[in-house]
Short mmCIF file of C-alpha atoms in Angstrom, two decimals:
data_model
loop_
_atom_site.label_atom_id
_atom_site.label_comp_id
_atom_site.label_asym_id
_atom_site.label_seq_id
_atom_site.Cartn_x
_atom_site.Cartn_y
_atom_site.Cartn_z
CA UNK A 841 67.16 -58.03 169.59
CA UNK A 842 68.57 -59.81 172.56
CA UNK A 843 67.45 -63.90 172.20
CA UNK A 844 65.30 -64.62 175.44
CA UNK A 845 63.12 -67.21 175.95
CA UNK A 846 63.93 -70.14 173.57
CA UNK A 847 61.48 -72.09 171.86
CA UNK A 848 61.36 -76.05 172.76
CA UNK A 849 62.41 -78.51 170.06
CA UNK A 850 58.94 -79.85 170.12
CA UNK A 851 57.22 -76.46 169.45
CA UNK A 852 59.69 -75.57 167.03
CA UNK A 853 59.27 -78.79 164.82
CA UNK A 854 55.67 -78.58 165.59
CA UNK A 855 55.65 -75.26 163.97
CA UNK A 856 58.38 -76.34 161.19
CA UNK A 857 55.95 -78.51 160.10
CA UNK A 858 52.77 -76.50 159.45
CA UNK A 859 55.36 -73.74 157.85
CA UNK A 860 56.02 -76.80 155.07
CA UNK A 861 52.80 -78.21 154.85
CA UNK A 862 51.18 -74.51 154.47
CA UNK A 863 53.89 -74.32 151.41
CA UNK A 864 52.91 -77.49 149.74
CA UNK A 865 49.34 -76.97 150.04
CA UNK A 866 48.12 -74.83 147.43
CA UNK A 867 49.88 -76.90 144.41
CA UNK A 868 48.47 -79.90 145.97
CA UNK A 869 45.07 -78.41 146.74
CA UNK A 870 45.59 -77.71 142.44
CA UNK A 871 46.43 -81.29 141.79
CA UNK A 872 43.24 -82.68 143.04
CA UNK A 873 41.33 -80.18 141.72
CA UNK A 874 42.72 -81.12 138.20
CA UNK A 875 41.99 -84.73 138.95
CA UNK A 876 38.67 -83.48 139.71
CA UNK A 877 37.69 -81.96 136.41
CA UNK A 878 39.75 -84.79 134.43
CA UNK A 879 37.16 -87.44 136.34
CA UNK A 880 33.69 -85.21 135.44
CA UNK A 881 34.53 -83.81 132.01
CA UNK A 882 34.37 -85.05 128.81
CA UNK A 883 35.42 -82.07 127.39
CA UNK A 884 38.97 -81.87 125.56
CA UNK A 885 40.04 -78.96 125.97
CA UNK A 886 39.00 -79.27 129.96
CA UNK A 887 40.81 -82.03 130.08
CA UNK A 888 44.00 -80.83 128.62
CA UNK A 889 43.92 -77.84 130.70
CA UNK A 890 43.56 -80.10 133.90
CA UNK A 891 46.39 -82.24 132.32
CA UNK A 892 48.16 -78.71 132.50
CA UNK A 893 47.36 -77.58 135.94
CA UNK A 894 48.44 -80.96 137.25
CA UNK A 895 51.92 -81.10 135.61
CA UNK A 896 52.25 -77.31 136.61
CA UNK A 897 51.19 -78.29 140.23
CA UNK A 898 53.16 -81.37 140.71
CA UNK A 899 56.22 -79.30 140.08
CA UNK A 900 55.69 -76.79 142.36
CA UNK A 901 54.74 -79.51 144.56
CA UNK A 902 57.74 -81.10 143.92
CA UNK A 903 60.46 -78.24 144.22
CA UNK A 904 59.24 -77.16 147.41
CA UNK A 905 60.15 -80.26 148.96
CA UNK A 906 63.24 -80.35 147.54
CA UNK A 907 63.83 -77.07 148.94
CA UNK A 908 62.37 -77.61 151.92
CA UNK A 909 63.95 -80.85 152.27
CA UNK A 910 67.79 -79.30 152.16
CA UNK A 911 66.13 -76.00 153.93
CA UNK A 912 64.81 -77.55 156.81
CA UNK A 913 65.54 -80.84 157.33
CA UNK A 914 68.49 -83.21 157.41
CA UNK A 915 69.08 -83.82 153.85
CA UNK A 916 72.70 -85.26 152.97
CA UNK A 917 73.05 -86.48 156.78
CA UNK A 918 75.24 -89.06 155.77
CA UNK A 919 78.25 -86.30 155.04
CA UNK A 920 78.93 -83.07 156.27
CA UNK A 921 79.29 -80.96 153.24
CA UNK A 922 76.66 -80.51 149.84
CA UNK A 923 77.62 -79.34 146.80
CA UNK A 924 76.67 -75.90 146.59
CA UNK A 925 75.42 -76.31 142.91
CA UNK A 926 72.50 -78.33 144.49
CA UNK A 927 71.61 -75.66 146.38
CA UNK A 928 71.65 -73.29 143.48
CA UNK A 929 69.14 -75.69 142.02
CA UNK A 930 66.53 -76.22 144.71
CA UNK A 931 66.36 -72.11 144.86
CA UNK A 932 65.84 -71.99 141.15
CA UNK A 933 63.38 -74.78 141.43
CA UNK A 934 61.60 -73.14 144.19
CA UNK A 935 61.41 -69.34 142.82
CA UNK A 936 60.10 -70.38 139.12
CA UNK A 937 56.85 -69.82 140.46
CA UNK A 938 57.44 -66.59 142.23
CA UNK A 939 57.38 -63.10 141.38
CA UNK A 940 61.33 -62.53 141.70
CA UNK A 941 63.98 -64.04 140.31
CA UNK A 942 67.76 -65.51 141.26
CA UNK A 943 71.15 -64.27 140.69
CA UNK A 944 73.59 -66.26 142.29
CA UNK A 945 77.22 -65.10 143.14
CA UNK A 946 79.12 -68.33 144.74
CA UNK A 947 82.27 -70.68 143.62
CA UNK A 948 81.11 -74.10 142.57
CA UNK A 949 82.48 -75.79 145.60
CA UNK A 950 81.07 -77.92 148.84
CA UNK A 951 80.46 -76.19 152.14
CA UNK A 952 78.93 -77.31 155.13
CA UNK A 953 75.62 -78.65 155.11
CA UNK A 954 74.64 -76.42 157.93
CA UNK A 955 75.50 -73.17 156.07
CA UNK A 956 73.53 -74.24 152.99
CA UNK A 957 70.47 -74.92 155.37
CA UNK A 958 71.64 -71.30 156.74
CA UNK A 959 71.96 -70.18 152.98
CA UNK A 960 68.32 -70.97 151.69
CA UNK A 961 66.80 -69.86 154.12
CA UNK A 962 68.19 -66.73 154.55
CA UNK A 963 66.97 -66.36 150.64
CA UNK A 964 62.97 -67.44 152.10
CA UNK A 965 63.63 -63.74 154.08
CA UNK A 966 65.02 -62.40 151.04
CA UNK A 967 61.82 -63.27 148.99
CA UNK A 968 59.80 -62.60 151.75
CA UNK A 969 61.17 -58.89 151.42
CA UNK A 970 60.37 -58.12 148.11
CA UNK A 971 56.55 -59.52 147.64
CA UNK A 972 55.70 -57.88 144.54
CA UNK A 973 58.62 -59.23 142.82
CA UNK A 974 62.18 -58.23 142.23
CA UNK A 975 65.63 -59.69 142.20
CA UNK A 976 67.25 -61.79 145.10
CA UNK A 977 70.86 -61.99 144.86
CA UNK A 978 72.99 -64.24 146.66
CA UNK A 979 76.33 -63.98 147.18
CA UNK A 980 79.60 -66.35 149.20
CA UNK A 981 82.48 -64.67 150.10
CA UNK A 982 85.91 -65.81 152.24
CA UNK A 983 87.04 -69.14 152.60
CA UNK A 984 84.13 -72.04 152.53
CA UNK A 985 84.96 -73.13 156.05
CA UNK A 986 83.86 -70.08 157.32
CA UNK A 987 82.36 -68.13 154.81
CA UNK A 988 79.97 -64.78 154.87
CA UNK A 989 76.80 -65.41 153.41
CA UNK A 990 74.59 -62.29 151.61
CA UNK A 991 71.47 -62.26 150.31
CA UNK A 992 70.78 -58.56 148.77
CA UNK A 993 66.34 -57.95 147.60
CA UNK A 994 65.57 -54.84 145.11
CA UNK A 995 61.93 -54.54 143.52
CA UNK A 996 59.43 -52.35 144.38
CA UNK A 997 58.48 -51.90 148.23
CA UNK A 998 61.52 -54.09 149.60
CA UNK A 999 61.15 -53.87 152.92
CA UNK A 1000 62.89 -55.75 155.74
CA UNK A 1001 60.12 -58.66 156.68
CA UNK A 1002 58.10 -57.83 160.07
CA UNK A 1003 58.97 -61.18 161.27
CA UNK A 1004 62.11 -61.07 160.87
CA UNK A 1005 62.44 -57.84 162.65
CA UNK A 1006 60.69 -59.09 165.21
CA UNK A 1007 62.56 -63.12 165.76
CA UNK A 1008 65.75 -63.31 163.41
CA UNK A 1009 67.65 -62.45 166.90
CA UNK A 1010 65.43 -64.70 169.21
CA UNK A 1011 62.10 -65.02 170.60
CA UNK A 1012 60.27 -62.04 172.61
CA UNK A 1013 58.30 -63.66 174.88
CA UNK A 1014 55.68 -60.78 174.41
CA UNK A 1015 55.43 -61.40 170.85
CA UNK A 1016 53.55 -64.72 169.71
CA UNK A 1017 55.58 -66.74 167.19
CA UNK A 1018 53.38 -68.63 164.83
CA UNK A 1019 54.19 -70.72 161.65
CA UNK A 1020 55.19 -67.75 159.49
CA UNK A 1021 57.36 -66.35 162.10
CA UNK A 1022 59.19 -69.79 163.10
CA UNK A 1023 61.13 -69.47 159.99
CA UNK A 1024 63.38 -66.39 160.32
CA UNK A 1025 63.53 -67.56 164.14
CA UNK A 1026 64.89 -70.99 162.75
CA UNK A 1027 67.19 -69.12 160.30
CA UNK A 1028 68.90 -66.83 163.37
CA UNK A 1029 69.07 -69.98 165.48
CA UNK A 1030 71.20 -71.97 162.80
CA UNK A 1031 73.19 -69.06 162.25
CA UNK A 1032 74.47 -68.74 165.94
CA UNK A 1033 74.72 -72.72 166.19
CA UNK A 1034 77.46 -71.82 163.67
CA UNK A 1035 79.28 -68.89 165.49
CA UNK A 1036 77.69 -66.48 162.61
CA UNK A 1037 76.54 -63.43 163.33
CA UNK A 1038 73.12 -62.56 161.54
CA UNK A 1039 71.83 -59.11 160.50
CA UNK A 1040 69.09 -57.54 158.19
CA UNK A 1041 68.92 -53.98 157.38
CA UNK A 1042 67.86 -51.82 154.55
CA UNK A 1043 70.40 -50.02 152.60
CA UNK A 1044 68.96 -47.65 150.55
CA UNK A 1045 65.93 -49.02 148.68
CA UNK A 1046 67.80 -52.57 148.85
CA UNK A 1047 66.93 -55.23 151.70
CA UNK A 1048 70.18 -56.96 153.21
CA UNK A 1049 70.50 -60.06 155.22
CA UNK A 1050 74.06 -60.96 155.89
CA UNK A 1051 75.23 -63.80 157.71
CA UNK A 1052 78.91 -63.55 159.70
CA UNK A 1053 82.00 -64.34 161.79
CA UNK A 1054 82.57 -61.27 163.42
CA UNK A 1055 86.24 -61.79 163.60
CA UNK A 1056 86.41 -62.14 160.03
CA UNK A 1057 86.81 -65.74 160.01
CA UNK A 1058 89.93 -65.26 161.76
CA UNK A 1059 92.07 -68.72 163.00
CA UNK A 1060 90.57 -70.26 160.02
#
């Protein structure tokens, strides 16, 4: 897809910011429920199991804003690099709720904090593409000042994400991007503010999304 007509910063963030708060939402929405039932029971056992659903819920809570927080915002502002260990544990934090799990390939080193924003959420698509579960495995190759990033999906029915068909290479301006979409639109704009080229395919019964320099990093 050829990038067209680009979205304004305003729209963008205004859309950024329901894609978050939809996230956050449902753990929170269980929170006050538990606080709910631990107000109005006298029960035990209800209460322990609200006690439950809010420690569960405030954890969820929790690591998706520390995922979010490096994912889409400007966490670690103050340097230019992050360790890329954090990043390996805000995308464990975030996928011990969901149906697939992480395998992560990548040397314990820093890299850009632009490329780990890149990184996680090019592993949002990767999730997206396997929604009955699987395994999402990342992978850094090359040198970290210009590396490739991959993030390969298997589980049942991996497919490659309709919106990111439709806006990981820019907006359509006969398609209508909405909250859901804005993501893989974000993640192909910070991949091009980098000089990356961005791709996602199917090979086989495996999704693919690959972020690169197509002269091979090259100069470097």
């Amino acid at each position: 897809m050829t990038e067209t007509n680009d979205v304004s910063a305003l729209e963008l963030a205004a859309l950024m910011c329901s894609r978050v708060c939809h996230d956050v939402i449902s753990p929170v929405g269980a929170i006050t429920n538990g606080l709910e039932v631990l107000a109005d029971e006298d029960d035990p056992e209800m209460k322990a199991h609200a006690m439950e659903l809010i420690t569960k819920s405030a954890a969820q809570a929790s690591a998706k804003l520390q995922f979010a927080r490096l994912c889409f915002g400007a966490a670690g502002s103050a340097g230019t690099e992050l360790d890329l260990q954090d990043a390996k544990s805000v995308a464990e934090g975030l996928m011990m709720g969901e149906r697939a799990t992480l395998s992560w390939d990548a040397p314990a080193a820093t890299i850009g904090k632009d490329y780990v924003k890149l990184l996680l959420n090019m592993i949002l698509i990767g999730m997206a593409a396997v929604p009955r579960g699987g395994d999402v495995s990342v992978n850094i190759d090359g040198e970290m000042a210009k590396p490739t990033l991959r993030v390969r999906s298997s589980g049942q029915a991996a497919r490659v994400p309709e919106e990111t068909a439709k806006f990981l290479g820019g907006r359509d301006p006969d398609r209508f991007l909405d909250a859901r979409a804005a993501q893989p639109y974000f993640t192909g704009l910070v991949a091009r503010s980098l000089g990356l080229s961005i791709d996602a395919r199917m090979e086989g019964e495996t999704f693919v999304i690959e972020a690169f320099f197509a002269d091979g990093g090259a100069g470097v």
